[in-house]
GROMACS .gro file of C-alpha atoms in nm:
model
  295
    1MET     CA    1  14.239  11.473   4.230
    2ASN     CA    2  13.934  11.305   4.083
    3PRO     CA    3  13.729  11.157   4.372
    4SER     CA    4  13.562  10.910   4.135
    5ALA     CA    5  13.891  10.757   4.020
    6ALA     CA    6  14.173  10.552   4.171
    7SER     CA    7  14.493  10.392   4.044
    8LEU     CA    8  14.782  10.174   4.153
    9CYS     CA    9  15.097  10.006   4.024
   10ALA     CA   10  15.062   9.637   3.948
   11GLY     CA   11  15.405   9.477   3.981
   12GLY     CA   12  15.498   9.140   3.835
   13LYS     CA   13  15.669   8.836   3.987
   14ILE     CA   14  15.937   8.580   3.942
   15ASN     CA   15  15.917   8.214   4.036
   16LEU     CA   16  16.227   8.165   4.248
   17ARG     CA   17  16.165   7.795   4.208
   18LEU     CA   18  15.914   7.590   4.009
   19LYS     CA   19  15.894   7.216   4.066
   20VAL     CA   20  15.630   7.018   3.878
   21THR     CA   21  15.533   6.741   4.117
   22ALA     CA   22  15.266   6.555   3.916
   23ARG     CA   23  15.065   6.557   3.595
   24ARG     CA   24  14.692   6.521   3.658
   25PRO     CA   25  14.441   6.327   3.447
   26ASP     CA   26  14.258   6.652   3.366
   27GLY     CA   27  14.570   6.790   3.197
   28TYR     CA   28  14.669   7.027   3.476
   29HIS     CA   29  14.997   6.997   3.664
   30GLU     CA   30  15.060   6.990   4.038
   31LEU     CA   31  15.328   7.239   4.141
   32ASP     CA   32  15.554   7.335   4.427
   33THR     CA   33  15.656   7.690   4.337
   34ILE     CA   34  15.787   7.992   4.523
   35PHE     CA   35  15.643   8.326   4.413
   36CYS     CA   36  15.847   8.639   4.475
   37PRO     CA   37  15.671   8.970   4.398
   38LEU     CA   38  15.847   9.245   4.204
   39GLU     CA   39  15.785   9.614   4.252
   40PHE     CA   40  15.939   9.680   3.910
   41PRO     CA   41  15.860   9.648   3.627
   42CYS     CA   42  15.496   9.730   3.696
   43ASP     CA   43  15.184   9.806   3.497
   44ARG     CA   44  14.980  10.114   3.585
   45LEU     CA   45  14.610  10.048   3.642
   46GLY     CA   46  14.347  10.318   3.686
   47ILE     CA   47  13.967  10.311   3.711
   48ASP     CA   48  13.725  10.598   3.677
   49PHE     CA   49  13.416  10.458   3.845
   50GLU     CA   50  13.160  10.694   3.691
   51SER     CA   51  13.260  10.772   3.333
   52ALA     CA   52  13.158  10.480   3.111
   53LYS     CA   53  12.853  10.289   2.998
   54GLY     CA   54  12.922   9.946   3.136
   55ILE     CA   55  13.290   9.854   3.134
   56SER     CA   56  13.548  10.001   2.898
   57LEU     CA   57  13.921   9.933   2.878
   58LEU     CA   58  14.186  10.158   2.725
   59CYS     CA   59  14.530  10.001   2.692
   60ASN     CA   60  14.853  10.136   2.545
   61SER     CA   61  14.967   9.795   2.416
   62PRO     CA   62  14.806   9.589   2.138
   63GLU     CA   63  15.001   9.288   2.269
   64ALA     CA   64  14.767   9.282   2.571
   65GLY     CA   65  14.488   9.147   2.351
   66ASP     CA   66  14.145   9.280   2.266
   67GLU     CA   67  13.927   9.427   2.537
   68ARG     CA   68  13.715   9.124   2.619
   69SER     CA   69  14.007   8.879   2.629
   70ASN     CA   70  14.211   9.102   2.860
   71LEU     CA   71  14.227   8.976   3.219
   72ALA     CA   72  14.179   9.325   3.362
   73PHE     CA   73  13.851   9.360   3.172
   74ARG     CA   74  13.741   9.009   3.268
   75ALA     CA   75  13.818   9.081   3.635
   76ALA     CA   76  13.589   9.385   3.625
   77GLU     CA   77  13.316   9.179   3.455
   78ARG     CA   78  13.336   8.908   3.720
   79TYR     CA   79  13.328   9.161   4.004
   80ALA     CA   80  13.014   9.319   3.860
   81GLU     CA   81  12.850   8.978   3.815
   82VAL     CA   82  12.928   8.860   4.168
   83THR     CA   83  12.830   9.183   4.346
   84GLY     CA   84  12.535   9.285   4.129
   85ILE     CA   85  12.680   9.633   4.073
   86SER     CA   86  12.585   9.810   3.747
   87PRO     CA   87  12.928   9.925   3.628
   88GLN     CA   88  13.018  10.263   3.483
   89TRP     CA   89  13.388  10.183   3.484
   90GLN     CA   90  13.653  10.323   3.255
   91ILE     CA   91  13.969  10.120   3.305
   92SER     CA   92  14.304  10.251   3.185
   93LEU     CA   93  14.596  10.012   3.157
   94GLU     CA   94  14.954  10.116   3.089
   95LYS     CA   95  15.148   9.798   3.011
   96ASN     CA   96  15.513   9.790   3.114
   97ILE     CA   97  15.548   9.422   3.206
   98PRO     CA   98  15.622   9.218   2.892
   99VAL     CA   99  15.334   8.999   2.775
  100ALA     CA  100  15.362   8.616   2.786
  101ALA     CA  101  15.699   8.649   2.956
  102GLY     CA  102  15.658   8.450   3.278
  103CYS     CA  103  15.630   8.764   3.495
  104GLY     CA  104  15.257   8.744   3.565
  105GLY     CA  105  15.158   9.077   3.413
  106GLY     CA  106  14.805   8.980   3.315
  107SER     CA  107  14.731   8.818   3.650
  108SER     CA  108  14.873   9.119   3.833
  109ASP     CA  109  14.648   9.350   3.629
  110ALA     CA  110  14.344   9.139   3.716
  111ALA     CA  111  14.428   9.147   4.086
  112ALA     CA  112  14.479   9.524   4.070
  113VAL     CA  113  14.132   9.572   3.920
  114LEU     CA  114  13.975   9.356   4.191
  115THR     CA  115  14.164   9.548   4.459
  116LEU     CA  116  14.057   9.888   4.327
  117LEU     CA  117  13.695   9.782   4.287
  118ASN     CA  118  13.670   9.624   4.631
  119ASP     CA  119  13.842   9.919   4.794
  120ARG     CA  120  13.573  10.135   4.635
  121TYR     CA  121  13.265   9.924   4.702
  122GLN     CA  122  13.364   9.704   4.999
  123GLN     CA  123  13.136   9.424   4.878
  124LEU     CA  124  13.354   9.117   4.927
  125SER     CA  125  13.551   8.974   5.217
  126ASP     CA  126  13.917   8.891   5.161
  127THR     CA  127  13.823   8.524   5.128
  128ALA     CA  128  13.545   8.593   4.877
  129LEU     CA  129  13.773   8.821   4.676
  130ALA     CA  130  14.042   8.550   4.662
  131GLU     CA  131  13.781   8.296   4.549
  132LEU     CA  132  13.673   8.530   4.271
  133ALA     CA  133  14.037   8.588   4.175
  134LEU     CA  134  14.094   8.214   4.143
  135THR     CA  135  13.825   8.192   3.873
  136LEU     CA  136  14.044   8.420   3.661
  137GLY     CA  137  14.369   8.226   3.701
  138ALA     CA  138  14.555   8.015   3.955
  139ASP     CA  139  14.811   8.284   4.035
  140VAL     CA  140  14.572   8.584   4.051
  141PRO     CA  141  14.512   8.536   4.429
  142PHE     CA  142  14.888   8.565   4.485
  143PHE     CA  143  14.883   8.917   4.345
  144LEU     CA  144  14.615   9.014   4.597
  145LYS     CA  145  14.862   8.922   4.872
  146ARG     CA  146  15.184   9.050   4.708
  147ARG     CA  147  15.432   8.885   4.941
  148PRO     CA  148  15.658   8.580   4.903
  149LEU     CA  149  15.449   8.264   4.910
  150ARG     CA  150  15.483   7.895   4.838
  151ALA     CA  151  15.208   7.772   4.604
  152THR     CA  152  15.103   7.411   4.565
  153GLY     CA  153  14.817   7.232   4.395
  154ILE     CA  154  14.783   7.385   4.048
  155GLY     CA  155  14.933   7.698   4.201
  156GLU     CA  156  14.623   7.803   4.394
  157ARG     CA  157  14.705   7.681   4.748
  158PHE     CA  158  14.930   7.923   4.932
  159GLU     CA  159  15.139   7.920   5.246
  160GLU     CA  160  15.371   8.180   5.391
  161PHE     CA  161  15.730   8.166   5.269
  162PRO     CA  162  15.920   8.442   5.451
  163LEU     CA  163  16.231   8.536   5.258
  164PRO     CA  164  16.513   8.732   5.423
  165GLU     CA  165  16.451   9.104   5.459
  166LYS     CA  166  16.777   9.173   5.274
  167MET     CA  167  16.726   9.023   4.931
  168PRO     CA  168  16.976   9.002   4.646
  169GLU     CA  169  16.944   9.250   4.361
  170ILE     CA  170  16.718   9.102   4.094
  171MET     CA  171  16.765   9.166   3.723
  172VAL     CA  172  16.496   9.063   3.474
  173VAL     CA  173  16.573   9.026   3.103
  174TYR     CA  174  16.299   8.987   2.844
  175PRO     CA  175  16.460   8.846   2.525
  176GLY     CA  176  16.208   9.004   2.290
  177PHE     CA  177  15.973   8.715   2.218
  178PRO     CA  178  15.682   8.558   2.409
  179VAL     CA  179  15.642   8.193   2.506
  180SER     CA  180  15.308   8.016   2.537
  181ALA     CA  181  15.255   7.871   2.883
  182LYS     CA  182  15.049   7.595   2.723
  183TRP     CA  183  15.344   7.501   2.502
  184ALA     CA  184  15.587   7.505   2.796
  185TYR     CA  185  15.377   7.259   2.994
  186GLN     CA  186  15.314   7.037   2.691
  187ALA     CA  187  15.690   7.027   2.623
  188LEU     CA  188  15.770   6.920   2.981
  189GLU     CA  189  15.932   6.577   2.977
  190THR     CA  190  15.814   6.311   3.224
  191GLN     CA  191  16.165   6.265   3.366
  192TYR     CA  192  16.147   6.609   3.530
  193ILE     CA  193  15.814   6.549   3.704
  194GLY     CA  194  15.832   6.447   4.069
  195VAL     CA  195  15.822   6.573   4.426
  196GLY     CA  196  16.194   6.649   4.447
  197LYS     CA  197  16.370   6.828   4.731
  198MET     CA  198  16.169   7.043   4.971
  199ILE     CA  199  16.327   7.389   4.984
  200THR     CA  200  16.270   7.607   5.291
  201PRO     CA  201  16.320   7.977   5.370
  202ALA     CA  202  16.626   7.873   5.573
  203ASP     CA  203  16.786   7.738   5.256
  204TYR     CA  204  16.763   8.080   5.091
  205LEU     CA  205  16.884   8.254   5.405
  206ALA     CA  206  17.195   8.036   5.406
  207ALA     CA  207  17.248   8.084   5.031
  208PHE     CA  208  17.223   8.462   5.049
  209ALA     CA  209  17.471   8.465   5.338
  210ASP     CA  210  17.721   8.243   5.154
  211PRO     CA  211  17.637   8.253   4.781
  212GLY     CA  212  17.961   8.088   4.674
  213ASP     CA  213  17.868   7.768   4.856
  214ALA     CA  214  17.501   7.759   4.748
  215ASP     CA  215  17.344   7.505   4.514
  216TRP     CA  216  17.176   7.759   4.287
  217ASP     CA  217  17.071   7.494   4.035
  218GLU     CA  218  16.848   7.344   4.306
  219LEU     CA  219  16.742   7.668   4.475
  220LEU     CA  220  16.636   7.822   4.142
  221ARG     CA  221  16.518   7.500   3.977
  222ASN     CA  222  16.251   7.538   3.710
  223ASP     CA  223  16.129   7.214   3.554
  224LEU     CA  224  15.974   7.403   3.262
  225ALA     CA  225  16.308   7.561   3.174
  226PHE     CA  226  16.470   7.244   3.037
  227ALA     CA  227  16.251   7.251   2.725
  228LEU     CA  228  16.301   7.627   2.683
  229TRP     CA  229  16.682   7.607   2.697
  230GLU     CA  230  16.661   7.342   2.423
  231LYS     CA  231  16.402   7.518   2.204
  232PHE     CA  232  16.549   7.867   2.228
  233PRO     CA  233  16.933   7.869   2.216
  234LEU     CA  234  16.930   8.246   2.269
  235LEU     CA  235  16.811   8.188   2.625
  236ARG     CA  236  17.109   7.961   2.696
  237LEU     CA  237  17.347   8.220   2.553
  238LEU     CA  238  17.190   8.493   2.765
  239LYS     CA  239  17.221   8.276   3.075
  240GLU     CA  240  17.591   8.215   3.009
  241PHE     CA  241  17.656   8.584   2.942
  242ILE     CA  242  17.487   8.690   3.267
  243ALA     CA  243  17.648   8.414   3.476
  244GLU     CA  244  17.993   8.516   3.352
  245ARG     CA  245  17.932   8.869   3.484
  246GLY     CA  246  17.886   8.784   3.847
  247ALA     CA  247  17.530   8.660   3.887
  248TRP     CA  248  17.483   8.416   4.174
  249GLY     CA  249  17.220   8.228   3.979
  250VAL     CA  250  17.024   8.265   3.655
  251GLN     CA  251  16.691   8.106   3.570
  252ILE     CA  252  16.379   8.136   3.354
  253SER     CA  253  16.076   8.271   3.540
  254GLY     CA  254  15.762   8.059   3.519
  255SER     CA  255  15.695   7.939   3.166
  256GLY     CA  256  15.924   8.207   3.020
  257SER     CA  257  16.051   8.373   2.822
  258SER     CA  258  16.197   8.616   3.075
  259ILE     CA  259  16.519   8.533   3.257
  260PHE     CA  260  16.596   8.657   3.606
  261ALA     CA  261  16.933   8.677   3.776
  262LEU     CA  262  17.037   8.733   4.138
  263PHE     CA  263  17.330   8.962   4.218
  264GLY     CA  264  17.499   9.049   4.544
  265ASP     CA  265  17.442   9.421   4.500
  266ALA     CA  266  17.285   9.681   4.273
  267ALA     CA  267  17.622   9.780   4.126
  268GLY     CA  268  17.681   9.428   3.996
  269ALA     CA  269  17.336   9.406   3.841
  270SER     CA  270  17.374   9.749   3.682
  271ALA     CA  271  17.713   9.660   3.538
  272CYS     CA  272  17.568   9.345   3.383
  273ALA     CA  273  17.269   9.538   3.244
  274GLY     CA  274  17.504   9.789   3.083
  275ALA     CA  275  17.715   9.509   2.937
  276LEU     CA  276  17.404   9.350   2.789
  277ARG     CA  277  17.310   9.678   2.623
  278ARG     CA  278  17.657   9.698   2.465
  279SER     CA  279  17.655   9.335   2.354
  280GLU     CA  280  17.530   9.143   2.053
  281PHE     CA  281  17.218   9.063   2.258
  282ASN     CA  282  17.102   9.424   2.240
  283THR     CA  283  16.806   9.443   2.002
  284PRO     CA  284  16.514   9.686   1.978
  285TYR     CA  285  16.300   9.417   2.144
  286THR     CA  286  16.526   9.326   2.436
  287ARG     CA  287  16.411   9.469   2.769
  288ILE     CA  288  16.624   9.481   3.082
  289PHE     CA  289  16.496   9.574   3.428
  290THR     CA  290  16.700   9.626   3.743
  291GLY     CA  291  16.759   9.893   4.004
  292GLY     CA  292  16.406  10.031   3.966
  293LYS     CA  293  16.450  10.126   3.601
  294GLU     CA  294  16.445   9.988   3.250
  295TRP     CA  295  16.784   9.995   3.082
   0.00000   0.00000   0.00000
């Protein structure tokens, strides 16, 4: 084991619910969203702290962007700037989370870099590290915490949102194309903006206990999804296919394009994943994750 190196898995997320409560004059949107971390799929992040001149990033995926636009690289740059450390950091990034898919892969990578660096150098308090993370993106601080949270404001104010210990099986389907978050917010129609119903952990507890009686349209509401269902008919067809095979609820995560579905058990999710692979939706670009593996 190399004592000058460290690594970790950077899992993604789904937004169990995403309500846009207001549009601000500065162009940002106020949200009430529930983040749920995923252990899988996950990116693999490693740093050798003594093997580069400055900061260098090696990534297995060209879709992750060039070095200086990559959030993992920018996180390392910001940490060096804030702490005054002269970096000799070789960052390796193995991308497994689809890019621009609503699963938070880039933000998770950035948080992983900050975690590895601060574990090594112990220069910042938890509060200071979260403040630094926020400069990289509103949801980056969530990935430092990696537990279910409600986020408000522009997604940067967090409060605890304890979900039941026994969660449904989650399946994530990436349809093979990215969606721009900027486009998704620009396409949001005014009629969907508003405070709406306040959902609590107790609502999910009741729904998981009696899924047949749950209002999944409300529990999994995503105001950004309305424009995506309209713009991309494939997403609607995927939703119908998955719902017909036993999913409790199906929704787009974040600004898309990934869809997530909740199932009562791993067997149901696996059966649906297998059916998807045998269906007309199976393309070389489709990616399906459930049960700790990619199908």
